[in-house]
Coordinates of C-alpha atoms in Angstrom, one line a residue:
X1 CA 16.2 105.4 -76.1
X2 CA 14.3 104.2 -73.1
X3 CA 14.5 105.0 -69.6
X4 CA 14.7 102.1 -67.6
X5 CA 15.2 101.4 -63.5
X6 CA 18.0 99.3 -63.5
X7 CA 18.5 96.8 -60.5
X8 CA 22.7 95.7 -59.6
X9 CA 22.7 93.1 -56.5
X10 CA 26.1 92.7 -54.8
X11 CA 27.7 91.1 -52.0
X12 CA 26.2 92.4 -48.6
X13 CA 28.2 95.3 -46.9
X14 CA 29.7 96.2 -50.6
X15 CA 27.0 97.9 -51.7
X16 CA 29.4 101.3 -51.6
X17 CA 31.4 100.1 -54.1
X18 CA 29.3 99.1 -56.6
X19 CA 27.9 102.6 -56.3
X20 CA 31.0 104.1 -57.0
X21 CA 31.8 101.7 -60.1
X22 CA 28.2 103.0 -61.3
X23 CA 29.2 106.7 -60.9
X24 CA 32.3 106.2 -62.8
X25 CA 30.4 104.6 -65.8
X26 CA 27.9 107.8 -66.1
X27 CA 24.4 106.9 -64.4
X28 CA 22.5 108.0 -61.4
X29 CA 21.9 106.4 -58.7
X30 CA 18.1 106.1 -57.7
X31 CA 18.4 104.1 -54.5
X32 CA 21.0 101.8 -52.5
X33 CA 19.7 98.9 -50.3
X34 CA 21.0 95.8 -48.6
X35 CA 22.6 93.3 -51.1
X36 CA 21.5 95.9 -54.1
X37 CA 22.2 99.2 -56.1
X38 CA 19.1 100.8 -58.1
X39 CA 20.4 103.3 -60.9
X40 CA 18.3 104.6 -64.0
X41 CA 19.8 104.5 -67.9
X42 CA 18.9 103.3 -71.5
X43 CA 19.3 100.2 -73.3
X44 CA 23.0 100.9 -73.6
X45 CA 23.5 101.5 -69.5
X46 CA 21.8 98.2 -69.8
X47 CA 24.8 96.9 -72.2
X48 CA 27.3 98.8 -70.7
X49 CA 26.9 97.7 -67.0
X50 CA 27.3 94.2 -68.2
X51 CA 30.8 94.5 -70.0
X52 CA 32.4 97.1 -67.2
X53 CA 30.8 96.4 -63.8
X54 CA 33.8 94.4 -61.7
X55 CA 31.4 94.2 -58.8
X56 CA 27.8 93.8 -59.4
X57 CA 26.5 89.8 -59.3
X58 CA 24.4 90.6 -62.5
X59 CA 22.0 93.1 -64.3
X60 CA 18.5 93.0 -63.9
X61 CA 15.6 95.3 -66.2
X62 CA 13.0 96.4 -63.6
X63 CA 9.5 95.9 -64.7
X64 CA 7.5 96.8 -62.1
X65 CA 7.2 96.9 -58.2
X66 CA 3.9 96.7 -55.8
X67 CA 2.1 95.6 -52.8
X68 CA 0.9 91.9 -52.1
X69 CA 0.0 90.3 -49.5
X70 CA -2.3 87.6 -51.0
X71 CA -1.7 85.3 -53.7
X72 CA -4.7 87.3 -55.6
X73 CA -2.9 90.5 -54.9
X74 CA 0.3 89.1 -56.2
X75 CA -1.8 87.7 -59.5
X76 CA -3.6 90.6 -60.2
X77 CA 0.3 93.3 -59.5
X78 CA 2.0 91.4 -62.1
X79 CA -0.9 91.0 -65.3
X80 CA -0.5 95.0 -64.7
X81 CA 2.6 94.8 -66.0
X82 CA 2.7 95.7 -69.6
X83 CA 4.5 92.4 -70.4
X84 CA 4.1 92.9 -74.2
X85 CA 6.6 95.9 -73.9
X86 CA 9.5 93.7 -72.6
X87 CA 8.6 90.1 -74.0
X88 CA 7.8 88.9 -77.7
X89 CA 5.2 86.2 -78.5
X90 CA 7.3 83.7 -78.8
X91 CA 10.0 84.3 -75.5
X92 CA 10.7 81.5 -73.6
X93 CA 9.9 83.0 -70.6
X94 CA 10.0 81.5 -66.5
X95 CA 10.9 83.0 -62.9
X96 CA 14.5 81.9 -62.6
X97 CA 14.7 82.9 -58.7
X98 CA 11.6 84.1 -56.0
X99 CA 13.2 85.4 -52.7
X100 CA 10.7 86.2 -50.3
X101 CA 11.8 88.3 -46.4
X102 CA 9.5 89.7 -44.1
X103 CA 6.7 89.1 -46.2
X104 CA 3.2 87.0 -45.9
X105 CA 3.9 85.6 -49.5
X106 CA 6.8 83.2 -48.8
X107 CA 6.5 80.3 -51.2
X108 CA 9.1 80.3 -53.9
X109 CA 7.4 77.3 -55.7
X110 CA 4.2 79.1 -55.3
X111 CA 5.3 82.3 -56.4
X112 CA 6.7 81.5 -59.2
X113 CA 3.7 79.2 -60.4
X114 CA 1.6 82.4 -59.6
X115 CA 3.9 84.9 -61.9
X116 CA 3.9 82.4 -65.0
X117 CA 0.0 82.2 -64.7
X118 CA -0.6 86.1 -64.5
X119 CA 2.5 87.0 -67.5
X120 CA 0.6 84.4 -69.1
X121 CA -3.3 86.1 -68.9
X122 CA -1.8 89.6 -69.3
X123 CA 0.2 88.4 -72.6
X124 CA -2.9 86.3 -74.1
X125 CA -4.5 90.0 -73.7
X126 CA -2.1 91.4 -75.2
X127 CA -0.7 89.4 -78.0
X128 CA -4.3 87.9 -79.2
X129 CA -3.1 84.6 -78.7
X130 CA -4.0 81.6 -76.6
X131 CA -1.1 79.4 -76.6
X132 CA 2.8 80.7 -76.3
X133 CA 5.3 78.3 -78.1
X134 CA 8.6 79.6 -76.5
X135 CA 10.8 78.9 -79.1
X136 CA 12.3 82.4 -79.0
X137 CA 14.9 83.9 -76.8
X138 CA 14.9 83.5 -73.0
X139 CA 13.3 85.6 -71.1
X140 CA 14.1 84.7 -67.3
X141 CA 12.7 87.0 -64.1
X142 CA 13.0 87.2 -60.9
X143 CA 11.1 88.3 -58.1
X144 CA 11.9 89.9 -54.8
X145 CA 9.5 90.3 -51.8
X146 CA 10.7 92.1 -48.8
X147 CA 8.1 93.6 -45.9
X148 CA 5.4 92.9 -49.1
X149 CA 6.6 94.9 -51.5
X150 CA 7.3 92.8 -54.8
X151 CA 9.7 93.5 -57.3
X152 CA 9.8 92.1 -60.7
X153 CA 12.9 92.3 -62.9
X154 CA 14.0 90.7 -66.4
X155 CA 17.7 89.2 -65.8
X156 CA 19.6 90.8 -67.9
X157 CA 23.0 88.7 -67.5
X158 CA 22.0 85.3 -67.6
X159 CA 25.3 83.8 -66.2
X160 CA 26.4 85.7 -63.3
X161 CA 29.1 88.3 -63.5
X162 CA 31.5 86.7 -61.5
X163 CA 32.1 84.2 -64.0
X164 CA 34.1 86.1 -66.4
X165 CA 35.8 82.9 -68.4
X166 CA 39.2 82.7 -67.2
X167 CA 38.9 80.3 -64.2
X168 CA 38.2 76.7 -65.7
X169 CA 40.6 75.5 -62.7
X170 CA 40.0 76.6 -59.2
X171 CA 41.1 75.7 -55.3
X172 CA 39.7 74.3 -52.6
X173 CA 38.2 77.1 -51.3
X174 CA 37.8 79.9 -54.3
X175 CA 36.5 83.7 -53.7
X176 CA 34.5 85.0 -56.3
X177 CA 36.1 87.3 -59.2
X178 CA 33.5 89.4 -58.6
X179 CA 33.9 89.5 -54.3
X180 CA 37.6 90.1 -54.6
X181 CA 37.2 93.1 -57.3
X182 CA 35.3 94.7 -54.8
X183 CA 38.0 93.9 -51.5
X184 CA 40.4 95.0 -54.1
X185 CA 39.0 98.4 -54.6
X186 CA 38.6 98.4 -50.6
X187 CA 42.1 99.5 -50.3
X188 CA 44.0 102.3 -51.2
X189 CA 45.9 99.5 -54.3
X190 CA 47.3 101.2 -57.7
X191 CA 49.3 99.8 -60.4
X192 CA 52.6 101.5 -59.3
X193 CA 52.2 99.2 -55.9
X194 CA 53.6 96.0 -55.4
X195 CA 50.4 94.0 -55.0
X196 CA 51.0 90.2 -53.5
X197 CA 48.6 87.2 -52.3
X198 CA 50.5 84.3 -50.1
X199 CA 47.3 82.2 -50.9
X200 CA 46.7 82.5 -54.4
X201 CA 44.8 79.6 -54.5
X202 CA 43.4 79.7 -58.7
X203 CA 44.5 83.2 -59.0
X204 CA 41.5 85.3 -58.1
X205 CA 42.9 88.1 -56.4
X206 CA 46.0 88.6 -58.3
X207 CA 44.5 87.9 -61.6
X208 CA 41.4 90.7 -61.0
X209 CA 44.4 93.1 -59.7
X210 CA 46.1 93.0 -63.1
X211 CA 42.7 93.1 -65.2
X212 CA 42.1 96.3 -63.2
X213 CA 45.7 97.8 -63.9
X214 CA 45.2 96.8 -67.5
X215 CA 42.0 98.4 -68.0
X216 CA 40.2 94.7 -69.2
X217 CA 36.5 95.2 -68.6
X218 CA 35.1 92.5 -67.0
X219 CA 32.8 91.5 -69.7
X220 CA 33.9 92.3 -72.9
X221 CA 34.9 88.7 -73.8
X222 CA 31.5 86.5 -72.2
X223 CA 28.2 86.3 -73.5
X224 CA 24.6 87.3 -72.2
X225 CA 21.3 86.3 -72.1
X226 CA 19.6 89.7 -73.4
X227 CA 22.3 89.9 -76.6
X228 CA 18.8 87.9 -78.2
X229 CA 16.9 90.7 -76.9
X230 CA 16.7 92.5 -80.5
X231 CA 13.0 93.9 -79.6
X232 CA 14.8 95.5 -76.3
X233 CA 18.3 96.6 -77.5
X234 CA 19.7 96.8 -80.8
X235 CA 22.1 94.0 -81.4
X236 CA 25.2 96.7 -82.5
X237 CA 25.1 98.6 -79.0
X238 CA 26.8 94.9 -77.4
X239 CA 29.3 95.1 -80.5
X240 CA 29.4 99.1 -79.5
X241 CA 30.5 98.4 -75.9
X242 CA 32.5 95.7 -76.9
X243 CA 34.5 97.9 -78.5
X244 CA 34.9 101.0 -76.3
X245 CA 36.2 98.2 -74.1
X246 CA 38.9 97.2 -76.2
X247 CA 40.2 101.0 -77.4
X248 CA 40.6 100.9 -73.0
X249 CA 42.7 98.0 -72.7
X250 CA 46.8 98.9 -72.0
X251 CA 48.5 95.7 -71.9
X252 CA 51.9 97.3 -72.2
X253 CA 52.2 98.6 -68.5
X254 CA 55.1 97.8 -65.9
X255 CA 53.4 96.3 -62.7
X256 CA 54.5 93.9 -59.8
X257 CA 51.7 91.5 -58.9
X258 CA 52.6 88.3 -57.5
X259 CA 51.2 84.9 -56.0
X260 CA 52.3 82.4 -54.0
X261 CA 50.6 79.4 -52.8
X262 CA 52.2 76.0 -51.4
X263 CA 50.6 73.6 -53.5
X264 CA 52.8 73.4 -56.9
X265 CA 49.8 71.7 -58.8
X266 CA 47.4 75.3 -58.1
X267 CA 50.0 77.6 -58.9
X268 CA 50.0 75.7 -62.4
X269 CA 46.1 76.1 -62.5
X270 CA 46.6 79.8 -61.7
X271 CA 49.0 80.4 -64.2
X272 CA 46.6 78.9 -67.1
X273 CA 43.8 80.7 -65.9
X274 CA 45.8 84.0 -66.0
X275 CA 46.7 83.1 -69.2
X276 CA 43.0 82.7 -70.4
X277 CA 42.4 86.3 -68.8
X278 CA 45.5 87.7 -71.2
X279 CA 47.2 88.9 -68.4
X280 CA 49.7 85.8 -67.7
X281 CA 52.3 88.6 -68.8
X282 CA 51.6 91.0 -65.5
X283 CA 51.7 88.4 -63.1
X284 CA 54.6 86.3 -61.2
X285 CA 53.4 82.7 -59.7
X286 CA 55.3 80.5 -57.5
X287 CA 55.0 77.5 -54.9
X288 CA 55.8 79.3 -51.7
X289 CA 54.9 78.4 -48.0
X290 CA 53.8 82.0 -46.2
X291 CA 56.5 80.8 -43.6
X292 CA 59.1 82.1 -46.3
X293 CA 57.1 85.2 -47.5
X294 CA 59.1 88.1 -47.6
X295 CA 60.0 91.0 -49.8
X296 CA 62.5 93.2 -50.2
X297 CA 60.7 96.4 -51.6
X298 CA 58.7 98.7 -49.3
X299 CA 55.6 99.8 -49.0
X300 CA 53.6 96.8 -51.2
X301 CA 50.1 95.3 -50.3
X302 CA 49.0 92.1 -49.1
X303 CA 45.5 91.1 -50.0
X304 CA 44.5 87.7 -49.5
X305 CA 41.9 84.7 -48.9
X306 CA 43.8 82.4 -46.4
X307 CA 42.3 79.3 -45.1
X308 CA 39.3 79.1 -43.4
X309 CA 39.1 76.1 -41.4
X310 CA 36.4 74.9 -42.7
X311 CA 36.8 71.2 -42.9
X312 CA 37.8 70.1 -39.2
X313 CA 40.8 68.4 -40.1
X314 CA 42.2 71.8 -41.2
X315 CA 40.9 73.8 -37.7
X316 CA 43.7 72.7 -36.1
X317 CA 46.3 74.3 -38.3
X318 CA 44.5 77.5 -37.9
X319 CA 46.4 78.9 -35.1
X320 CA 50.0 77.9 -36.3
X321 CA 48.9 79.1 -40.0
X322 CA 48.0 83.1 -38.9
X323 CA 50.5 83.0 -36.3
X324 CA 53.1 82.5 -39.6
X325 CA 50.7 84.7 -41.2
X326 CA 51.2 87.8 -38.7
X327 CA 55.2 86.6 -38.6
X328 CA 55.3 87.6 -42.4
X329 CA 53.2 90.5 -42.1
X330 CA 56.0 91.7 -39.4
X331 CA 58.3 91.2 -41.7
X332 CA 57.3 93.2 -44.4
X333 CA 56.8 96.6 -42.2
X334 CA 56.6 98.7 -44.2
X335 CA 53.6 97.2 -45.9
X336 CA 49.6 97.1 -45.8
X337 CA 47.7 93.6 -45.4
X338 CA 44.2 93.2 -46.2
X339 CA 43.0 89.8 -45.1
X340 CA 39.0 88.3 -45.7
X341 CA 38.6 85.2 -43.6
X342 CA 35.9 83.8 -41.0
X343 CA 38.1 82.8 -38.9
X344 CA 37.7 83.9 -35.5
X345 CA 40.8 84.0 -33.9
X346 CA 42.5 85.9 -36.4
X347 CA 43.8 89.0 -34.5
X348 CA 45.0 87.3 -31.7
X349 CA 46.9 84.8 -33.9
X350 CA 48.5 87.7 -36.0
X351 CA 49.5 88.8 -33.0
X352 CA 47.8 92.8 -33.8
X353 CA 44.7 94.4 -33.6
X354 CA 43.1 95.1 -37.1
X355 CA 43.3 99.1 -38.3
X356 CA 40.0 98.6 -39.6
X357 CA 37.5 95.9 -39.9
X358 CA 34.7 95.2 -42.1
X359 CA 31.8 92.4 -42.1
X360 CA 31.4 90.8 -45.7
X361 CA 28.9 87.9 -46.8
X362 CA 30.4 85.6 -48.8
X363 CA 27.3 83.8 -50.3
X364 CA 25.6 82.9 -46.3
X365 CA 29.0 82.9 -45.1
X366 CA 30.1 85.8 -42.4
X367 CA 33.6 86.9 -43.2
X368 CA 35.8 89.7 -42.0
X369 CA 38.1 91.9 -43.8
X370 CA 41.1 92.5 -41.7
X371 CA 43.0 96.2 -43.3
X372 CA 46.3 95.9 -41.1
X373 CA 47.6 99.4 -42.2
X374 CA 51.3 100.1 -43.1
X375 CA 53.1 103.7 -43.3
X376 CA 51.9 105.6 -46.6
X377 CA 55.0 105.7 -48.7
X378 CA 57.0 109.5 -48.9
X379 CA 55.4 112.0 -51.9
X380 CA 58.1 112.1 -54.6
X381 CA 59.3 114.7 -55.5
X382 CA 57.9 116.5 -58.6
X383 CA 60.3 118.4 -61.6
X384 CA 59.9 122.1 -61.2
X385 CA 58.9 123.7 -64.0
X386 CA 60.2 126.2 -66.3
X387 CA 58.2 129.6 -65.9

């Protein structure tokens, strides 16, 4: 087996998470940045992150990293890559994304133009050819420049994570699978808690809950680009994983996740997307107005993605709307409520100062995750033993 850098990009101010999701799985983290966690495995850490990661955007093979602050520079860092290591004669191969911050070199177009040209010289070297048909598997990259420093990574996904196959129908304002895994895992949540989201919108939150409390990998029923990577990683290790993740998956489990949303028509859509997940079982769905949100069991958790306001015919329902919101939230006193939202008058609406507050990105958009935090529920009491 190979040793390989491995690069995970998350949400912004998540980064934590991911690192913890990484430990659990076995690897080492090498380094954590802004938007991104680094961790060193084999071709099955390549595999394995793909199926099990809940948070991480998508997997990307590191192939090399250096200075350049001139197109020539940038031309002559990537033919040092040993290309013909990572990509067969006849990959179809392209840079998919160039970001460039901070740095001299800030051209995507140009970038990218630059890359194809240099793989292309190194590989002619390499492979004793002149021309490259690319009928083969893909091959995508993508680069990153930040203060100069470039890095150069296969994409190992393809399709981002988030999109694990269950949501054909979604709201008018979904949050990612992947972003609400990670708010999820925020909070102190665990399958013997009454977990509830007033605005389930296509199901997100409550859907990812019960994947979690059913131990369904993310992954283990999508496809990725690199399972035609055969000179990389051996076909059976996907097959391999696949499998581990099944032997994990406990279907048979007694939970209490529930959402609500007012409109009848998404509650329908949330319900066949649950379905589609396999976990339409776990979950209750129903048309509710947060007006009428309440609960008679103690010590549950709110986590939800209420409106935004981001059409102006909706800003004006903003106030009334978290005013209800922080009504229900009274209600239910005993409870914890975890709310991400950009809107800015959310405490004062509520009508209570957040417990904690943390700044999330949601793609270029600057949310906030309210944790209003309820009383922890009594220890039970455990059977003495028999000595």
């Amino acid at each position: 087996m190979n040793r390989f850098e491995i690069i995970a990009p998350c949400h912004f101010g998540l980064e934590s998470v991911l690192k913890r999701e990484i430990y659990d799985l076995g690897y080492e983290i090498l380094k954590v940045e802004d938007g991104r966690v680094t961790f060193e495995g084999d071709e099955e850490a390549l595999v394995r992150a793909n199926v099990f990661l809940r948070t991480a955007e998508r997997i990307l093979l590191k192939a090399g990293e250096f200075r350049a602050e001139s197109f020539d520079e940038l031309f002559e860092g990537i033919r040092e890559i040993p290309w013909e290591e990572f990509i067969p004669e006849d990959a179809r191969f392209w840079v998919a994304k160039a970001s460039s911050v901070k740095s001299k070199l800030f051209s995507p177009s140009d970038i990218q133009s630059i890359v194809k040209k240099a793989m292309v010289e190194r590989m002619k070297e390499s492979h004793h050819i002149q021309w490259f048909p690319e009928t083969g598997a893909d091959y995508p990259l993508r680069i990153f420049l930040m203060k100069d420093v470039v890095t150069v990574a296969l994409d190992v996904t393809g399709e981002s994570l988030h999109k694990r196959g269950y949501r054909t129908l979604v709201g008018k304002a979904p949050i990612s699978e992947t972003l609400a895994s990670a708010l999820i895992m925020l909070t102190p949540w665990r399958e013997d808690r009454i977990f509830l989201d007033p605005f389930c919108g296509s199901g997100t939150f409550p859907i990812e809950a019960a994947m979690m409390a059913a131990h369904i990998a993310p992954g283990m029923k999508r496809k990725f680009t690199a399972m035609k990577w055969t000179n990389l990683i051996p076909a059976g290790l996907w097959q391999e994983a696949v499998e581990e993740a099944e032997e994990q998956v406990t279907l048979d489990i007694q939970v209490d996740i529930q959402g609500y949303d007012i409109d009848d028509a998404i509650v329908k859509a949330a319900r066949e997307n649950a379905k589609r997940a396999g976990v339409d079982h776990l979950i209750h769905f129903q048309q509710r107005p947060v007006s009428l949100l309440n609960h008679p069991k103690k010590y549950g958790f709110l986590v939800t993605n209420p409106p935004y306001g981001e059409r102006m015919e909706e800003k004006a329902e903003l106030p009334r709307l978290y005013q209800e919101i922080g009504q229900a939230i009274g209600r239910l006193d005993s409870w914890s409520a975890y709310l991400v939202t950009s809107y800015e008058d959310t405490e004062r609406q509520i009508g209570r100062k957040a417990d904690k507050n943390r700044k999330i990105y949601n793609g270029m958009l600057r949310t906030y995750f309210y944790q209003f935090l309820g009383p922890k529920p009594p220890k039970r009491n455990r059977p003495v033993q028999d000595r």
